[in-house]
mmCIF file of C-alpha atoms and ligand atoms in Angstrom:
data_model
loop_
_atom_site.group_PDB
_atom_site.id
_atom_site.type_symbol
_atom_site.label_atom_id
_atom_site.label_comp_id
_atom_site.label_asym_id
_atom_site.label_seq_id
_atom_site.Cartn_x
_atom_site.Cartn_y
_atom_site.Cartn_z
ATOM 1 C CA MET A 75 -17.054 9.182 -2.891
ATOM 2 C CA LYS A 76 -16.727 9.189 1.263
ATOM 3 C CA GLY A 77 -13.592 10.131 2.325
ATOM 4 C CA ILE A 78 -11.978 10.779 -0.449
ATOM 5 C CA PHE A 79 -9.029 12.013 -0.899
ATOM 6 C CA GLN A 80 -8.959 16.119 -1.649
ATOM 7 C CA PRO A 81 -5.293 17.575 -1.499
ATOM 8 C CA GLN A 82 -4.899 21.121 0.671
ATOM 9 C CA GLN A 83 -1.746 22.436 -1.722
ATOM 10 C CA VAL A 84 -0.316 21.350 -4.909
ATOM 11 C CA PHE A 85 2.904 21.674 -6.050
ATOM 12 C CA ILE A 86 3.790 20.339 -9.650
ATOM 13 C CA GLN A 87 6.630 20.348 -11.852
ATOM 14 C CA GLN A 88 6.907 22.324 -14.471
ATOM 15 C CA ASP A 89 7.567 19.675 -16.791
ATOM 16 C CA ALA A 90 4.778 17.571 -15.917
ATOM 17 C CA LEU A 91 2.993 20.067 -17.528
ATOM 18 C CA ASN A 92 4.287 18.680 -21.022
ATOM 19 C CA TYR A 93 2.131 16.056 -20.268
ATOM 20 C CA PRO A 94 -1.471 15.102 -20.747
ATOM 21 C CA LEU A 95 -2.062 14.724 -17.265
ATOM 22 C CA GLY A 96 -0.099 17.726 -15.816
ATOM 23 C CA ARG A 97 -2.103 20.180 -16.962
ATOM 24 C CA GLU A 98 -5.404 18.273 -16.337
ATOM 25 C CA LEU A 99 -4.709 18.083 -12.653
ATOM 26 C CA ALA A 100 -3.152 22.078 -13.011
ATOM 27 C CA ARG A 101 -6.753 23.022 -14.301
ATOM 28 C CA ARG A 102 -8.643 21.237 -11.616
ATOM 29 C CA PHE A 103 -7.256 22.554 -9.179
ATOM 30 C CA HIS A 104 -6.466 25.690 -10.008
ATOM 31 C CA GLU A 105 -8.523 27.785 -6.853
ATOM 32 C CA LEU A 106 -5.832 26.318 -4.857
ATOM 33 C CA GLU A 107 -3.242 27.865 -7.110
ATOM 34 C CA PRO A 108 -0.113 25.530 -7.419
ATOM 35 C CA VAL A 109 3.247 25.922 -6.799
ATOM 36 C CA ILE A 110 4.855 25.205 -9.959
ATOM 37 C CA TYR A 111 8.562 23.610 -8.865
ATOM 38 C CA GLN A 112 12.150 22.853 -11.250
ATOM 39 C CA LYS A 113 13.750 19.553 -10.018
ATOM 40 C CA ARG A 114 13.181 19.945 -6.082
ATOM 41 C CA ILE A 115 9.999 19.296 -4.329
ATOM 42 C CA PRO A 116 9.193 22.379 -2.836
ATOM 43 C CA ALA A 117 9.945 22.813 1.130
ATOM 44 C CA ILE A 118 7.021 23.348 3.902
ATOM 45 C CA ARG A 119 9.041 26.240 6.774
ATOM 46 C CA GLY A 120 7.722 26.933 10.307
ATOM 47 C CA LEU A 121 6.087 24.478 11.268
ATOM 48 C CA GLU A 122 6.747 21.296 14.262
ATOM 49 C CA PRO A 123 7.190 18.180 12.476
ATOM 50 C CA ARG A 124 4.397 16.977 13.054
ATOM 51 C CA GLU A 125 2.675 20.157 11.968
ATOM 52 C CA LYS A 126 4.655 19.577 8.442
ATOM 53 C CA PHE A 127 4.001 15.635 8.312
ATOM 54 C CA GLN A 128 0.060 16.558 8.534
ATOM 55 C CA LEU A 129 -0.152 18.825 6.521
ATOM 56 C CA SER A 130 2.189 16.758 3.373
ATOM 57 C CA LYS A 131 -0.596 14.239 3.367
ATOM 58 C CA LYS A 132 -2.380 16.789 2.369
ATOM 59 C CA THR A 133 -0.391 17.683 -0.398
ATOM 60 C CA LEU A 134 -0.305 16.587 -3.999
ATOM 61 C CA VAL A 135 2.797 16.256 -5.776
ATOM 62 C CA VAL A 136 2.316 16.147 -9.872
ATOM 63 C CA SER A 137 5.672 14.648 -11.353
ATOM 64 C CA LEU A 138 7.563 12.747 -13.496
ATOM 65 C CA TRP A 139 9.363 9.416 -12.994
ATOM 66 C CA GLN A 140 12.490 10.224 -13.993
ATOM 67 C CA GLY A 141 15.026 7.610 -12.738
ATOM 68 C CA ARG A 142 16.204 4.976 -14.955
ATOM 69 C CA GLU A 143 15.757 1.581 -13.164
ATOM 70 C CA PHE A 144 13.003 0.327 -10.760
ATOM 71 C CA GLN A 145 13.247 -1.012 -7.637
ATOM 72 C CA SER A 146 12.854 -4.399 -6.741
ATOM 73 C CA CYS A 147 10.662 -5.160 -5.089
ATOM 74 C CA ARG A 148 11.149 -9.097 -3.253
ATOM 75 C CA PRO A 149 8.559 -10.238 -1.552
ATOM 76 C CA SER A 150 6.119 -10.486 -3.077
ATOM 77 C CA ALA A 151 7.116 -9.417 -6.586
ATOM 78 C CA HIS A 152 9.872 -8.298 -8.892
ATOM 79 C CA TRP A 153 9.630 -4.642 -9.479
ATOM 80 C CA GLN A 154 7.858 -1.443 -7.782
ATOM 81 C CA LEU A 155 6.066 -0.092 -10.328
ATOM 82 C CA PRO A 156 6.489 3.671 -9.066
ATOM 83 C CA LEU A 157 3.107 4.951 -10.370
ATOM 84 C CA VAL A 158 2.080 6.999 -7.013
ATOM 85 C CA SER A 159 4.443 7.564 -3.497
ATOM 86 C CA GLY A 160 3.183 8.273 -0.621
ATOM 87 C CA CYS A 161 -0.418 8.133 0.943
ATOM 88 C CA PRO A 162 -3.626 10.604 2.670
ATOM 89 C CA GLY A 163 -4.279 7.802 5.130
ATOM 90 C CA HIS A 164 -2.851 7.811 8.834
ATOM 91 C CA CYS A 165 -2.195 4.317 9.940
ATOM 92 C CA HIS A 166 0.338 4.338 13.288
ATOM 93 C CA TYR A 167 1.831 1.954 12.217
ATOM 94 C CA CYS A 168 2.963 2.409 8.398
ATOM 95 C CA TYR A 169 5.673 1.241 6.949
ATOM 96 C CA LEU A 170 5.604 4.712 4.808
ATOM 97 C CA HIS A 171 6.653 7.117 7.483
ATOM 98 C CA THR A 172 10.588 5.844 7.849
ATOM 99 C CA ASN A 173 10.673 5.949 3.768
ATOM 100 C CA LEU A 174 9.487 9.052 3.607
ATOM 101 C CA GLY A 175 9.319 11.231 6.949
ATOM 102 C CA THR A 176 8.081 14.333 7.775
ATOM 103 C CA ARG A 177 7.347 14.902 3.821
ATOM 104 C CA PRO A 178 5.470 12.043 2.765
ATOM 105 C CA PHE A 179 3.609 13.683 0.011
ATOM 106 C CA ILE A 180 0.993 12.648 -2.657
ATOM 107 C CA ASN A 181 3.150 12.170 -5.098
ATOM 108 C CA VAL A 182 1.288 11.143 -9.052
ATOM 109 C CA ARG A 183 3.888 10.268 -11.853
ATOM 110 C CA VAL A 184 1.646 12.213 -14.988
ATOM 111 C CA ASN A 185 4.830 9.902 -17.508
ATOM 112 C CA ILE A 186 2.952 6.747 -16.982
ATOM 113 C CA GLU A 187 3.633 5.120 -20.473
ATOM 114 C CA GLU A 188 6.913 5.839 -20.109
ATOM 115 C CA ILE A 189 6.676 3.860 -16.690
ATOM 116 C CA LEU A 190 4.874 1.605 -19.184
ATOM 117 C CA LYS A 191 7.175 0.925 -21.414
ATOM 118 C CA LYS A 192 10.424 -0.114 -19.222
ATOM 119 C CA ALA A 193 8.067 -2.421 -17.230
ATOM 120 C CA SER A 194 7.800 -3.736 -20.978
ATOM 121 C CA SER A 195 11.261 -4.022 -21.703
ATOM 122 C CA LEU A 196 11.550 -5.653 -18.140
ATOM 123 C CA CYS A 197 9.014 -8.848 -19.176
ATOM 124 C CA LYS A 198 11.149 -9.436 -22.832
ATOM 125 C CA GLU A 199 14.217 -9.743 -20.638
ATOM 126 C CA MET A 200 12.680 -13.135 -18.191
ATOM 127 C CA PRO A 201 12.219 -15.620 -19.703
ATOM 128 C CA LYS A 202 9.443 -15.900 -17.125
ATOM 129 C CA ALA A 203 6.046 -14.098 -16.189
ATOM 130 C CA THR A 204 7.557 -10.780 -14.645
ATOM 131 C CA VAL A 205 6.050 -9.676 -11.522
ATOM 132 C CA PHE A 206 5.284 -5.727 -10.505
ATOM 133 C CA GLU A 207 3.676 -4.274 -7.485
ATOM 134 C CA GLY A 208 2.057 -0.936 -7.545
ATOM 135 C CA ALA A 209 1.942 -0.275 -3.684
ATOM 136 C CA ALA A 210 4.984 -0.531 -2.717
ATOM 137 C CA THR A 211 5.547 3.060 -1.842
ATOM 138 C CA SER A 212 1.806 3.909 -1.269
ATOM 139 C CA ASP A 213 -2.032 3.460 -1.791
ATOM 140 C CA PRO A 214 -2.439 4.129 -5.230
ATOM 141 C CA VAL A 215 -6.153 3.643 -5.034
ATOM 142 C CA ALA A 216 -6.032 5.918 -2.847
ATOM 143 C CA VAL A 217 -5.247 8.491 -6.064
ATOM 144 C CA GLU A 218 -7.233 6.603 -9.194
ATOM 145 C CA HIS A 219 -10.143 9.281 -8.928
ATOM 146 C CA LEU A 220 -7.038 11.878 -10.065
ATOM 147 C CA THR A 221 -4.769 10.215 -12.811
ATOM 148 C CA GLY A 222 -6.673 6.894 -13.988
ATOM 149 C CA ALA A 223 -3.408 5.532 -13.017
ATOM 150 C CA LEU A 224 -4.432 2.139 -12.581
ATOM 151 C CA ALA A 225 -6.998 1.733 -15.080
ATOM 152 C CA LYS A 226 -4.244 2.546 -17.454
ATOM 153 C CA THR A 227 -2.090 0.385 -15.944
ATOM 154 C CA ILE A 228 -4.529 -2.778 -15.805
ATOM 155 C CA GLU A 229 -5.653 -2.495 -19.630
ATOM 156 C CA PHE A 230 -1.462 -2.485 -19.757
ATOM 157 C CA PHE A 231 -0.252 -5.794 -18.560
ATOM 158 C CA ALA A 232 -3.610 -7.583 -20.132
ATOM 159 C CA GLN A 233 -1.430 -7.524 -23.191
ATOM 160 C CA GLN A 234 1.529 -8.752 -22.318
ATOM 161 C CA PRO A 235 2.205 -12.348 -22.466
ATOM 162 C CA HIS A 236 4.575 -12.412 -19.339
ATOM 163 C CA GLY A 237 3.900 -9.139 -17.252
ATOM 164 C CA ARG A 238 2.045 -9.223 -14.257
ATOM 165 C CA PHE A 239 0.743 -6.245 -11.776
ATOM 166 C CA ARG A 240 -0.619 -7.060 -8.613
ATOM 167 C CA PHE A 241 -1.248 -4.500 -5.978
ATOM 168 C CA VAL A 242 -2.945 -3.370 -2.756
ATOM 169 C CA THR A 243 -4.831 -1.226 -1.216
ATOM 170 C CA LYS A 244 -7.061 -0.421 1.917
ATOM 171 C CA PHE A 245 -9.065 1.850 -0.338
ATOM 172 C CA PRO A 246 -12.654 0.311 -2.424
ATOM 173 C CA TYR A 247 -12.958 2.146 -4.734
ATOM 174 C CA VAL A 248 -12.327 -0.126 -7.442
ATOM 175 C CA GLU A 249 -16.252 0.500 -10.089
ATOM 176 C CA SER A 250 -13.619 2.150 -12.284
ATOM 177 C CA PHE A 251 -11.993 -1.308 -12.185
ATOM 178 C CA LEU A 252 -15.508 -3.810 -12.692
ATOM 179 C CA GLU A 253 -15.564 -3.503 -16.879
ATOM 180 C CA LEU A 254 -11.410 -2.930 -18.159
ATOM 181 C CA GLU A 255 -10.277 -6.029 -20.401
ATOM 182 C CA HIS A 256 -8.234 -6.864 -17.449
ATOM 183 C CA ARG A 257 -7.294 -11.466 -18.690
ATOM 184 C CA GLN A 258 -6.570 -12.718 -14.780
ATOM 185 C CA LYS A 259 -3.281 -10.222 -15.371
ATOM 186 C CA THR A 260 -3.818 -8.027 -11.873
ATOM 187 C CA GLU A 261 -3.935 -9.314 -9.051
ATOM 188 C CA ILE A 262 -6.143 -7.075 -6.430
ATOM 189 C CA ARG A 263 -4.597 -7.034 -3.057
ATOM 190 C CA PHE A 264 -7.039 -5.917 0.106
ATOM 191 C CA SER A 265 -5.487 -5.114 3.155
ATOM 192 C CA ILE A 266 -7.056 -5.952 6.742
ATOM 193 C CA ASN A 267 -6.486 -6.197 9.878
ATOM 194 C CA CYS A 268 -8.987 -7.367 13.080
ATOM 195 C CA GLN A 269 -11.421 -4.944 14.233
ATOM 196 C CA GLU A 270 -9.784 -4.452 17.630
ATOM 197 C CA ALA A 271 -5.847 -3.570 15.671
ATOM 198 C CA ILE A 272 -7.878 -0.784 13.069
ATOM 199 C CA ALA A 273 -10.207 1.229 15.822
ATOM 200 C CA ALA A 274 -6.526 1.767 17.492
ATOM 201 C CA PHE A 275 -4.600 1.030 14.672
ATOM 202 C CA GLU A 276 -6.221 2.291 11.228
ATOM 203 C CA LYS A 277 -6.820 6.240 11.249
ATOM 204 C CA GLY A 278 -8.013 7.711 8.212
ATOM 205 C CA VAL A 279 -8.977 4.340 5.669
ATOM 206 C CA PRO A 280 -11.646 3.048 5.167
ATOM 207 C CA SER A 281 -13.817 0.191 7.464
ATOM 208 C CA LEU A 282 -12.940 -3.349 7.319
ATOM 209 C CA LYS A 283 -16.790 -3.656 5.703
ATOM 210 C CA ARG A 284 -15.685 -1.641 2.891
ATOM 211 C CA ARG A 285 -13.030 -3.538 1.959
ATOM 212 C CA ILE A 286 -14.406 -6.426 2.486
ATOM 213 C CA LYS A 287 -18.158 -5.548 -0.654
ATOM 214 C CA ALA A 288 -14.660 -4.422 -2.195
ATOM 215 C CA ALA A 289 -13.283 -7.348 -2.115
ATOM 216 C CA GLY A 290 -16.276 -8.727 -3.197
ATOM 217 C CA LYS A 291 -16.764 -6.725 -6.680
ATOM 218 C CA ALA A 292 -13.434 -7.422 -7.659
ATOM 219 C CA ALA A 293 -13.283 -11.114 -7.460
ATOM 220 C CA GLU A 294 -16.707 -11.142 -8.914
ATOM 221 C CA ALA A 295 -15.197 -9.155 -12.171
ATOM 222 C CA ASN A 296 -12.976 -11.619 -12.345
ATOM 223 C CA TYR A 297 -9.848 -9.959 -10.496
ATOM 224 C CA PRO A 298 -7.334 -12.644 -8.524
ATOM 225 C CA THR A 299 -8.266 -11.636 -5.544
ATOM 226 C CA GLY A 300 -5.945 -11.819 -2.337
ATOM 227 C CA PHE A 301 -5.669 -10.907 1.143
ATOM 228 C CA LEU A 302 -2.689 -8.920 2.877
ATOM 229 C CA ILE A 303 -3.191 -9.499 6.510
ATOM 230 C CA GLY A 304 -1.108 -7.814 8.558
ATOM 231 C CA PRO A 305 0.227 -6.276 10.393
ATOM 232 C CA LEU A 306 -0.615 -9.258 13.055
ATOM 233 C CA PHE A 307 -0.660 -8.083 16.098
ATOM 234 C CA VAL A 308 -0.265 -10.045 19.720
ATOM 235 C CA PHE A 309 -2.805 -8.922 22.035
ATOM 236 C CA PRO A 310 -5.213 -10.911 24.778
ATOM 237 C CA GLN A 311 -7.789 -12.710 23.072
ATOM 238 C CA TRP A 312 -6.124 -12.274 19.692
ATOM 239 C CA LYS A 313 -7.382 -15.821 18.424
ATOM 240 C CA GLU A 314 -10.673 -14.331 18.398
ATOM 241 C CA ALA A 315 -10.260 -10.898 16.917
ATOM 242 C CA TYR A 316 -9.345 -12.462 13.894
ATOM 243 C CA GLU A 317 -11.315 -16.064 13.777
ATOM 244 C CA ARG A 318 -13.854 -12.302 13.338
ATOM 245 C CA MET A 319 -12.139 -11.066 10.421
ATOM 246 C CA LEU A 320 -12.134 -14.476 8.623
ATOM 247 C CA LYS A 321 -15.519 -15.237 9.497
ATOM 248 C CA GLU A 322 -16.751 -11.848 8.172
ATOM 249 C CA LEU A 323 -14.068 -11.618 5.536
ATOM 250 C CA SER A 324 -15.591 -15.979 4.361
ATOM 251 C CA VAL A 325 -19.060 -14.536 5.455
ATOM 252 C CA GLY A 326 -19.270 -11.656 2.510
ATOM 253 C CA LEU A 327 -17.457 -13.213 -0.272
ATOM 254 C CA PRO A 328 -18.536 -15.351 -3.149
ATOM 255 C CA GLU A 329 -16.832 -18.280 -3.202
ATOM 256 C CA GLY A 330 -13.421 -18.881 -5.115
ATOM 257 C CA LYS A 331 -9.968 -19.109 -5.308
ATOM 258 C CA TYR A 332 -8.014 -16.156 -3.070
ATOM 259 C CA THR A 333 -4.138 -15.129 -1.993
ATOM 260 C CA PHE A 334 -3.270 -14.975 2.104
ATOM 261 C CA GLU A 335 -0.600 -12.641 3.262
ATOM 262 C CA LEU A 336 0.471 -12.778 6.139
ATOM 263 C CA ILE A 337 2.747 -10.103 7.768
ATOM 264 C CA SER A 338 3.879 -10.543 11.245
ATOM 265 C CA HIS A 339 4.369 -6.368 13.455
ATOM 266 C CA ARG A 340 7.384 -5.687 13.345
ATOM 267 C CA PHE A 341 9.131 -2.098 13.693
ATOM 268 C CA THR A 342 12.771 -0.791 13.406
ATOM 269 C CA LEU A 343 14.065 1.927 16.543
ATOM 270 C CA ARG A 344 14.383 4.342 13.461
ATOM 271 C CA ALA A 345 10.404 3.887 12.821
ATOM 272 C CA ARG A 346 9.647 4.173 16.472
ATOM 273 C CA GLN A 347 10.665 7.032 16.981
ATOM 274 C CA TRP A 348 9.184 8.961 13.751
ATOM 275 C CA ILE A 349 5.770 6.799 14.532
ATOM 276 C CA ASN A 350 6.168 8.776 18.207
ATOM 277 C CA THR A 351 7.370 11.740 16.952
ATOM 278 C CA LEU A 352 4.371 11.792 14.511
ATOM 279 C CA TYR A 353 1.199 10.315 16.971
ATOM 280 C CA PRO A 354 2.510 10.691 20.598
ATOM 281 C CA GLU A 355 -1.451 9.528 21.455
ATOM 282 C CA ASN A 356 -0.165 5.685 19.689
ATOM 283 C CA LYS A 357 -0.765 2.443 20.757
ATOM 284 C CA VAL A 358 1.310 0.095 18.457
ATOM 285 C CA PRO A 359 3.068 -2.169 20.427
ATOM 286 C CA MET A 360 7.379 -1.292 20.320
ATOM 287 C CA ASP A 361 8.339 -2.399 23.607
ATOM 288 C CA GLU A 362 11.892 -3.732 22.319
ATOM 289 C CA GLU A 363 12.419 -6.503 25.234
ATOM 290 C CA LYS A 364 9.167 -8.519 23.898
ATOM 291 C CA ARG A 365 10.567 -9.319 20.759
ATOM 292 C CA GLN A 366 13.650 -10.734 19.052
ATOM 293 C CA PHE A 367 15.867 -8.698 17.374
ATOM 294 C CA LYS A 368 16.814 -9.543 14.190
ATOM 295 C CA PHE A 369 19.189 -7.583 11.722
ATOM 296 C CA GLY A 370 17.360 -5.951 8.544
ATOM 297 C CA GLN A 371 18.446 -6.023 4.468
ATOM 298 C CA PHE A 372 19.777 -2.738 4.858
ATOM 299 C CA GLY A 373 21.869 -2.717 8.097
ATOM 300 C CA TYR A 374 19.400 -1.135 10.109
ATOM 301 C CA GLY A 375 17.994 -3.974 12.509
ATOM 302 C CA LYS A 376 13.950 -4.828 13.126
ATOM 303 C CA TYR A 377 12.512 -5.959 16.352
ATOM 304 C CA LEU A 378 9.811 -9.363 15.304
ATOM 305 C CA TYR A 379 7.625 -10.961 18.014
ATOM 306 C CA PRO A 380 9.994 -13.486 19.501
ATOM 307 C CA LYS A 381 9.824 -17.228 17.503
ATOM 308 C CA ALA A 382 7.429 -19.513 19.297
ATOM 309 C CA GLN A 383 4.484 -16.204 18.501
ATOM 310 C CA ARG A 384 6.054 -15.927 14.701
ATOM 311 C CA LYS A 385 5.077 -20.119 14.515
ATOM 312 C CA GLU A 386 1.935 -19.319 16.692
ATOM 313 C CA LEU A 387 0.861 -16.828 14.690
ATOM 314 C CA GLU A 388 2.256 -19.248 11.232
ATOM 315 C CA ASP A 389 0.124 -22.062 12.518
ATOM 316 C CA PHE A 390 -2.715 -20.476 13.621
ATOM 317 C CA PHE A 391 -3.223 -18.934 9.696
ATOM 318 C CA ARG A 392 -2.632 -21.288 8.210
ATOM 319 C CA GLU A 393 -5.119 -23.744 9.591
ATOM 320 C CA LYS A 394 -8.183 -21.081 9.942
ATOM 321 C CA ILE A 395 -7.436 -19.820 6.079
ATOM 322 C CA ARG A 396 -7.894 -23.624 5.290
ATOM 323 C CA ALA A 397 -11.010 -24.112 7.363
ATOM 324 C CA TYR A 398 -12.384 -20.800 6.023
ATOM 325 C CA PHE A 399 -10.946 -20.881 2.085
ATOM 326 C CA PRO A 400 -11.050 -23.897 1.571
ATOM 327 C CA GLN A 401 -9.687 -23.394 -2.051
ATOM 328 C CA SER A 402 -7.079 -20.130 -1.143
ATOM 329 C CA ASP A 403 -3.328 -20.027 -0.757
ATOM 330 C CA VAL A 404 -0.940 -18.915 1.396
ATOM 331 C CA LEU A 405 1.825 -17.277 -0.404
ATOM 332 C CA TYR A 406 4.144 -16.424 2.526
ATOM 333 C CA PHE A 407 3.860 -15.502 6.615
ATOM 334 C CA VAL A 408 6.674 -13.352 7.173
HETATM 335 S S1 LIG B 270 -3.252 2.655 3.510
HETATM 336 FE FE1 LIG B 270 -1.490 2.087 4.511
HETATM 337 S S2 LIG B 270 -0.101 3.248 2.831
HETATM 338 FE FE2 LIG B 270 -2.126 3.995 4.121
HETATM 339 S S3 LIG B 270 -1.006 5.118 5.502
HETATM 340 FE FE3 LIG B 270 -2.299 2.797 6.131
HETATM 341 S S4 LIG B 270 -0.325 1.761 5.899
HETATM 342 FE FE4 LIG B 270 -0.232 3.855 4.813
#
């Protein structure tokens, strides 16, 4: 598969070797001489922050999920499903820069059954459908060829009367999902943006065309299919650019019902500092003078587009989505 992730170095937690997937990954990458560690992921020393970041993005960590509780995941789901964290892509605006800093390892958890068992118990606690998000801190499709974790999870949720699973991706590797029994309990969403934003900010991820093609295959395999459009940027001719994208999408997809999630661009001062350190050449618009400050959920503030611009974005997308995808729903705009 074109551009698929292959690590340059591998760290394996000793206890992960007690699981078949841990042993399989150790065998698969034995030529890279994996470092076996006990509790703490080894530090990468002697490199500048940027070099450390680059190498970490090529480092596969094979570990165990050892948390006791899942993190909550509003607005897209009830809970995060901690199968993977990290992503090999290099989108300049990526929300993971602040979460993972200079150690954005691609960390795959091998105790998938334990994670799913916990999910199952949470489903039983709630009277209505409980929704789990598989991509809260990762793009899990980027490493599915190594773990098969999503395929297992899709089949698991097919058997859960009250559980739903969803994940979002920019990677088009959906072939291994197409034949699975999913009973429409899993929603596959594709993260897309206009060509202008992709060319400017999204490095190391597949083209819009490939994402649309993959979405078409998911829809044809009867998966509930959706699109996360974002981050939405305001720039000269943004309306034309986003309309071209929606048109390309409508032409590339079978007729049907899709969901849309719309996220306008925002940044924190901490994120800006990281982005400028990690990608000094980046052109992400982060001028706080042109934004509206809003206190965030965790005590730090973020800079959104001013209210009038957000309204213009929202109105534009709701209207165009209605026109191009009359059967579809906009789940939220933020
Ligand atoms: S694909 Fe998603 S998770 Fe990966 S770098 Fe881009 S924005 Fe971040």
